Coordinates of C-alpha atoms in Angstrom, one line a residue:
M1 CA 0.0 0.0 0.0
F2 CA 2.8 2.4 1.0
E3 CA 4.8 1.6 -2.1
S4 CA 1.8 2.1 -4.4
K5 CA 1.1 5.5 -2.9
Q6 CA 4.8 6.5 -3.3
E7 CA 4.7 5.4 -7.0
T8 CA 1.5 7.4 -7.6
D9 CA 3.1 10.5 -6.1
T10 CA 6.2 10.1 -8.2
M11 CA 4.0 9.8 -11.4
L12 CA 2.1 12.9 -10.5
L13 CA 5.3 14.8 -9.9
M14 CA 6.7 13.7 -13.3
L15 CA 3.4 14.6 -15.0
N16 CA 3.3 18.0 -13.5
S17 CA 6.9 18.5 -14.6
W18 CA 6.1 17.6 -18.2
I19 CA 3.0 19.8 -18.2
G20 CA 5.1 22.7 -16.9
L21 CA 7.8 22.0 -19.6
L22 CA 5.2 21.9 -22.4
L23 CA 3.6 25.2 -21.1
G24 CA 7.0 26.8 -21.1
I25 CA 7.7 25.7 -24.6
L26 CA 4.4 27.0 -25.8
S27 CA 5.0 30.3 -24.0
I28 CA 8.4 30.6 -25.6
S29 CA 7.0 29.8 -29.1
A30 CA 4.2 32.3 -28.7
S31 CA 6.6 35.0 -27.6
L32 CA 9.0 34.3 -30.5
G33 CA 6.3 34.6 -33.1
L34 CA 5.3 37.7 -35.2
K35 CA 3.4 40.3 -33.1
L36 CA 2.0 43.7 -34.1
K37 CA 2.8 46.1 -31.2
S38 CA 1.4 49.3 -32.4
V39 CA 0.3 51.3 -35.5
R40 CA 0.7 55.1 -35.3
I41 CA -1.0 57.2 -37.9
P42 CA -1.7 60.9 -37.2
P43 CA -5.5 61.5 -37.3
Y44 CA -5.1 65.1 -38.6
K45 CA -2.6 66.9 -40.7
H46 CA -2.5 70.3 -42.4
R47 CA -2.1 70.6 -46.2
L48 CA 1.6 70.6 -47.3
E49 CA 2.8 69.2 -44.0
S50 CA 4.7 65.9 -43.6
A51 CA 3.3 62.8 -41.9
L52 CA 5.2 60.0 -40.3
L53 CA 3.4 56.6 -40.4
E54 CA 4.8 54.0 -38.0
C55 CA 4.3 50.2 -37.7
H56 CA 6.0 48.6 -34.7
Y57 CA 6.2 44.9 -34.4
E58 CA 8.0 42.1 -32.5
L59 CA 9.7 39.2 -34.3
N60 CA 11.4 36.3 -32.5
G61 CA 11.3 38.2 -29.3
Q62 CA 13.0 41.3 -30.7
R63 CA 11.0 44.5 -31.0
K64 CA 11.4 46.6 -34.1
G65 CA 10.7 50.3 -33.9
H66 CA 11.1 53.0 -31.3
S67 CA 8.6 53.0 -28.5
S68 CA 9.1 56.7 -27.8
L69 CA 7.6 57.8 -31.2
D70 CA 4.1 59.3 -31.5
G71 CA 1.9 60.5 -34.3
T72 CA 2.8 64.2 -34.2
N73 CA 5.0 66.1 -36.6
R74 CA 8.7 66.2 -35.8
R75 CA 12.1 67.2 -37.2
H76 CA 12.3 64.1 -39.3
H77 CA 16.0 64.4 -40.2
A78 CA 16.8 63.4 -36.6
Y79 CA 15.8 59.8 -37.2
Q80 CA 18.3 57.2 -38.0
N81 CA 17.9 55.4 -41.3
D82 CA 18.5 51.9 -40.0
Y83 CA 17.0 49.6 -42.6
L84 CA 20.4 48.2 -43.6
S85 CA 21.0 46.8 -40.1
E86 CA 17.5 45.4 -40.0
R87 CA 18.2 43.7 -43.4
F88 CA 21.2 42.0 -41.9
D89 CA 19.4 40.9 -38.7
E90 CA 16.1 39.8 -40.3
K91 CA 16.8 38.6 -43.9
E92 CA 15.9 35.0 -42.9
R93 CA 12.9 35.9 -40.8
L94 CA 11.1 39.0 -42.0
Y95 CA 9.7 38.7 -45.5
S96 CA 8.1 42.1 -46.2
I97 CA 6.3 45.2 -44.8
K98 CA 3.7 46.8 -47.0
W99 CA 1.8 50.0 -46.7
Y100 CA -1.6 50.6 -48.3
K101 CA -3.8 53.7 -48.7
D102 CA -7.5 52.8 -49.2
N103 CA -6.4 49.2 -50.1
E104 CA -3.9 50.4 -52.7
E105 CA -0.2 49.6 -52.1
F106 CA 2.2 52.5 -52.1
Y107 CA 5.2 51.3 -50.2
R108 CA 7.1 48.0 -49.8
Y109 CA 10.0 47.1 -47.7
V110 CA 11.7 43.7 -48.4
P111 CA 15.0 43.3 -46.5
S112 CA 16.2 40.4 -48.7
A113 CA 15.8 42.3 -51.9
P114 CA 18.7 44.1 -53.6
Q115 CA 16.8 47.4 -53.1
P116 CA 14.8 46.9 -49.9
I117 CA 12.7 50.0 -50.4
K118 CA 10.2 50.4 -53.2
S119 CA 7.4 53.0 -53.5
Y120 CA 4.5 53.2 -56.0
K121 CA 2.9 56.3 -57.4
I122 CA -0.5 57.1 -56.0
E123 CA -2.3 60.4 -56.1
G124 CA -1.7 62.3 -52.9
I125 CA 1.2 60.1 -51.8
A126 CA 4.9 61.3 -51.9
V127 CA 7.2 59.0 -50.0
D128 CA 10.6 60.2 -48.7
P129 CA 12.8 57.1 -49.1
N130 CA 15.7 58.7 -47.2
H131 CA 13.6 58.8 -44.0
S132 CA 11.6 55.6 -44.5
D133 CA 12.5 52.0 -43.5
G134 CA 11.0 48.8 -42.1
T135 CA 9.2 50.5 -39.2
K136 CA 8.2 54.0 -40.6
V137 CA 7.3 55.8 -43.7
L138 CA 7.6 59.5 -44.2
L139 CA 5.1 61.3 -46.5
R140 CA 5.9 64.8 -47.8
R141 CA 3.8 67.7 -48.9
L142 CA 0.3 66.3 -48.1
T143 CA -2.7 67.3 -50.2
L144 CA -6.4 66.8 -49.8
K145 CA -6.0 63.6 -51.8
S146 CA -3.7 62.2 -49.0
S147 CA -6.8 61.7 -46.7
G148 CA -7.8 58.1 -46.3
I149 CA -7.3 54.8 -44.4
Y150 CA -3.7 53.7 -44.1
R151 CA -2.8 50.0 -43.4
C152 CA 0.5 48.3 -42.7
E153 CA 0.9 44.6 -43.4
I154 CA 3.9 42.6 -42.0
S155 CA 4.7 39.1 -43.3
A156 CA 7.3 36.6 -42.0
E157 CA 9.2 33.9 -44.0
A158 CA 9.1 30.1 -43.5
P159 CA 8.4 28.1 -41.6
N160 CA 5.4 29.9 -40.1
F161 CA 4.6 32.5 -42.8
D162 CA 2.9 34.6 -40.1
S163 CA 1.1 37.8 -41.1
V164 CA -0.2 40.7 -39.0
Q165 CA -1.7 44.1 -40.0
G166 CA -3.1 47.3 -38.5
E167 CA -4.7 50.4 -39.8
G168 CA -5.8 54.0 -39.0
R169 CA -7.4 57.0 -40.7
M170 CA -5.6 60.3 -41.5
D171 CA -7.5 63.4 -42.7
V172 CA -5.7 66.4 -44.3
I173 CA -7.4 69.6 -43.3
I174 CA -7.3 73.3 -44.4
L175 CA -8.3 75.8 -41.8
P176 CA -10.2 78.9 -42.7
K177 CA -8.1 82.0 -43.3
D178 CA -10.8 84.1 -41.5
G179 CA -13.6 83.6 -39.1
P180 CA -17.4 83.4 -39.9
H181 CA -19.2 86.5 -40.9
I182 CA -22.7 87.6 -40.0
S183 CA -24.6 89.2 -42.9
E184 CA -24.8 92.9 -42.6
S185 CA -28.4 94.2 -42.1
E186 CA -29.6 97.7 -42.5
R187 CA -31.7 97.3 -39.4
K188 CA -30.0 97.5 -36.0
S189 CA -33.2 97.6 -34.0
Y190 CA -36.5 95.7 -33.9
H191 CA -40.0 96.1 -32.4
N192 CA -41.6 93.4 -30.3
G193 CA -43.2 90.8 -32.6
E194 CA -40.9 91.5 -35.6
T195 CA -38.9 88.8 -37.1
M196 CA -35.1 89.2 -37.0
E197 CA -33.4 87.2 -39.8
L198 CA -29.6 86.9 -40.1
N199 CA -27.2 84.7 -42.1
C200 CA -23.8 83.4 -41.1
T201 CA -21.2 82.4 -43.7
S202 CA -18.1 80.4 -42.8
G203 CA -14.6 80.9 -44.2
R204 CA -13.5 78.4 -46.9
S205 CA -12.1 75.2 -45.3
Y206 CA -11.8 71.4 -45.6
P207 CA -13.6 69.6 -44.3
A208 CA -16.7 71.8 -44.0
S209 CA -17.0 74.0 -40.9
N210 CA -19.8 73.5 -38.5
L211 CA -21.8 76.6 -37.7
Q212 CA -23.8 77.4 -34.5
W213 CA -25.8 80.4 -33.4
Y214 CA -25.7 81.8 -29.8
L215 CA -28.3 84.2 -28.4
N216 CA -27.0 86.0 -25.4
D217 CA -24.2 83.4 -25.1
V218 CA -26.8 80.6 -25.1
L219 CA -26.7 78.0 -27.9
V220 CA -29.8 78.2 -30.2
T221 CA -31.1 74.6 -30.5
D222 CA -34.8 75.2 -31.5
P223 CA -35.0 74.0 -35.2
N224 CA -37.7 76.6 -35.8
N225 CA -35.1 79.3 -35.3
I226 CA -32.4 77.7 -37.5
I227 CA -32.3 77.8 -41.3
H228 CA -30.1 75.3 -43.1
Y229 CA -28.7 76.1 -46.5
P230 CA -26.7 73.9 -48.9
S231 CA -22.9 74.3 -48.7
F232 CA -20.7 75.3 -51.6
Q233 CA -17.5 73.6 -52.7
N234 CA -15.1 75.5 -55.1
Q235 CA -12.8 74.0 -57.7
H236 CA -10.0 73.5 -55.2
G237 CA -12.2 71.4 -52.9
L238 CA -12.6 74.0 -50.2
I239 CA -16.1 74.3 -48.7
T240 CA -18.1 77.3 -47.6
T241 CA -21.1 76.7 -45.3
F242 CA -24.1 78.9 -44.5
L243 CA -26.6 79.0 -41.6
G244 CA -29.6 81.2 -41.1
L245 CA -31.2 82.5 -37.9
S246 CA -34.9 83.6 -37.7
I247 CA -36.3 84.8 -34.3
V248 CA -39.5 86.6 -33.4
V249 CA -38.2 89.4 -31.1
N250 CA -39.8 89.8 -27.7
N251 CA -38.9 91.4 -24.3
R252 CA -37.2 88.3 -22.9
H253 CA -34.5 88.5 -25.6
Y254 CA -33.2 91.8 -24.4
I255 CA -30.6 92.3 -21.6
D256 CA -30.1 96.0 -20.8
G257 CA -31.7 96.9 -24.0
T258 CA -29.6 94.8 -26.3
I259 CA -29.5 91.3 -27.8
R260 CA -26.1 89.7 -28.2
I261 CA -25.9 87.4 -31.2
K262 CA -22.9 85.2 -32.0
C263 CA -22.1 82.8 -34.8
M264 CA -19.5 80.2 -34.0
A265 CA -17.7 78.1 -36.6
S266 CA -15.6 75.0 -35.8
L267 CA -13.9 72.2 -37.6
S268 CA -13.0 70.3 -34.5
P269 CA -12.9 71.5 -30.8
V270 CA -9.2 70.7 -30.8
L271 CA -8.3 72.1 -34.2
W272 CA -9.9 75.5 -34.7
R273 CA -12.7 77.6 -33.3
G274 CA -13.7 81.1 -34.3
G275 CA -16.7 83.4 -34.0
Q276 CA -18.3 86.7 -34.7
E277 CA -20.7 88.7 -32.5
S278 CA -23.4 91.1 -33.5
I279 CA -25.3 93.6 -31.3
V280 CA -28.9 94.4 -31.9
Q281 CA -30.3 97.5 -30.2
W282 CA -33.6 97.5 -28.3
E283 CA -36.5 99.5 -29.8
Q284 CA -39.8 99.5 -27.8
P285 CA -43.2 99.5 -29.5
T286 CA -44.5 102.9 -30.5
I287 CA -47.4 104.1 -28.2
D288 CA -47.5 107.8 -29.2
N289 CA -45.6 109.7 -31.9
R290 CA -44.8 112.5 -29.5
V291 CA -42.9 110.2 -27.2
A292 CA -41.3 108.0 -29.9
M293 CA -37.9 109.6 -29.4
L294 CA -37.9 108.5 -25.8
L295 CA -38.7 104.9 -26.8
V296 CA -35.9 104.9 -29.4
K297 CA -33.3 106.2 -27.0
S298 CA -34.5 104.1 -24.1
S299 CA -32.0 101.6 -22.7
G300 CA -33.5 101.2 -19.2
N301 CA -35.7 98.5 -17.7
V302 CA -38.5 97.6 -20.0
Q303 CA -41.3 97.4 -17.5
S304 CA -40.5 100.7 -15.8
W305 CA -40.4 102.5 -19.1
N306 CA -43.7 101.1 -20.1
I307 CA -45.3 102.5 -16.9
C308 CA -43.7 105.9 -17.6
I309 CA -45.0 105.9 -21.2
V310 CA -48.5 105.1 -20.1
L311 CA -48.4 108.0 -17.5
V312 CA -47.0 110.5 -20.0
S313 CA -49.6 109.5 -22.6
L314 CA -52.4 109.9 -20.0
L315 CA -51.2 113.3 -19.0
L316 CA -51.0 114.5 -22.6
Y317 CA -54.5 113.2 -23.2
L318 CA -55.9 115.0 -20.2
Q319 CA -54.1 118.2 -21.1
S320 CA -55.5 118.1 -24.7
T321 CA -59.1 117.5 -23.4
L322 CA -59.1 119.9 -20.4
L323 CA -57.5 123.0 -22.1
P324 CA -60.5 123.7 -24.4
R325 CA -62.9 123.6 -21.4
V326 CA -60.8 126.0 -19.4
A327 CA -60.7 128.3 -22.3

């Protein structure tokens, strides 16, 4: 009985050892495979800027690429052109790295080829081969045609023939040279019950600017007050947007006798934001022609002025009716 238990314990110990060994081998094999660590593609770039696309991977436990890089613009000449050393280290393992824009190949890196780097002509793509290698591609002088989805594809040689890929979108933008403009109106004052109509026009940009109206610094959200117009795109691809405002004026719109109206244009909260303000003066309803000048010049409290106007009108009426009797 005792010997049987001892043999069983020995077998369990050996079995656990074998399981641990197999798990270790599987772990090592997995860690030595081809892994995609990160794909870095700047989401926004300005026209004529440069963009650095990065594809960091791990092959046989060795990481390729610089972890300190990010997707923003830099002084690209500071980077080392190290594809020759990668070619020496990886020629039996890495097969190729390919870059695509909207599923069309524009760059290929094959370390075993006589010329490892090869680029293909695509509209909107201008590769700088002197600052591109197996982990990064530098694009120069971006245009609106450079916008799209970029994908890198990494392939390994035999025996596994592994393949990994990653992608991201980049949009090339053009900011407006000037802010939005509120249409000039001959009228600077309105009576209660009158409709105030204004138009806001954005500067030319790409993509289209988003316009919003603010009334006394409060965003106008009522669709009955907002008029949407079709945008206009010129021959260079720049877009101008228009937005109308229509409000029936009443007392609650005025603060100290004025309405503050603002048109705000934005491409992205992070990228650009600009606005224009317009001041509309208060003009109370005409009660009597003889006191109209007081109403036009009035900038005080609306209710108090209405009471004063009623009293003045009443006194004038009594004066005009009593004087003939006295005479």
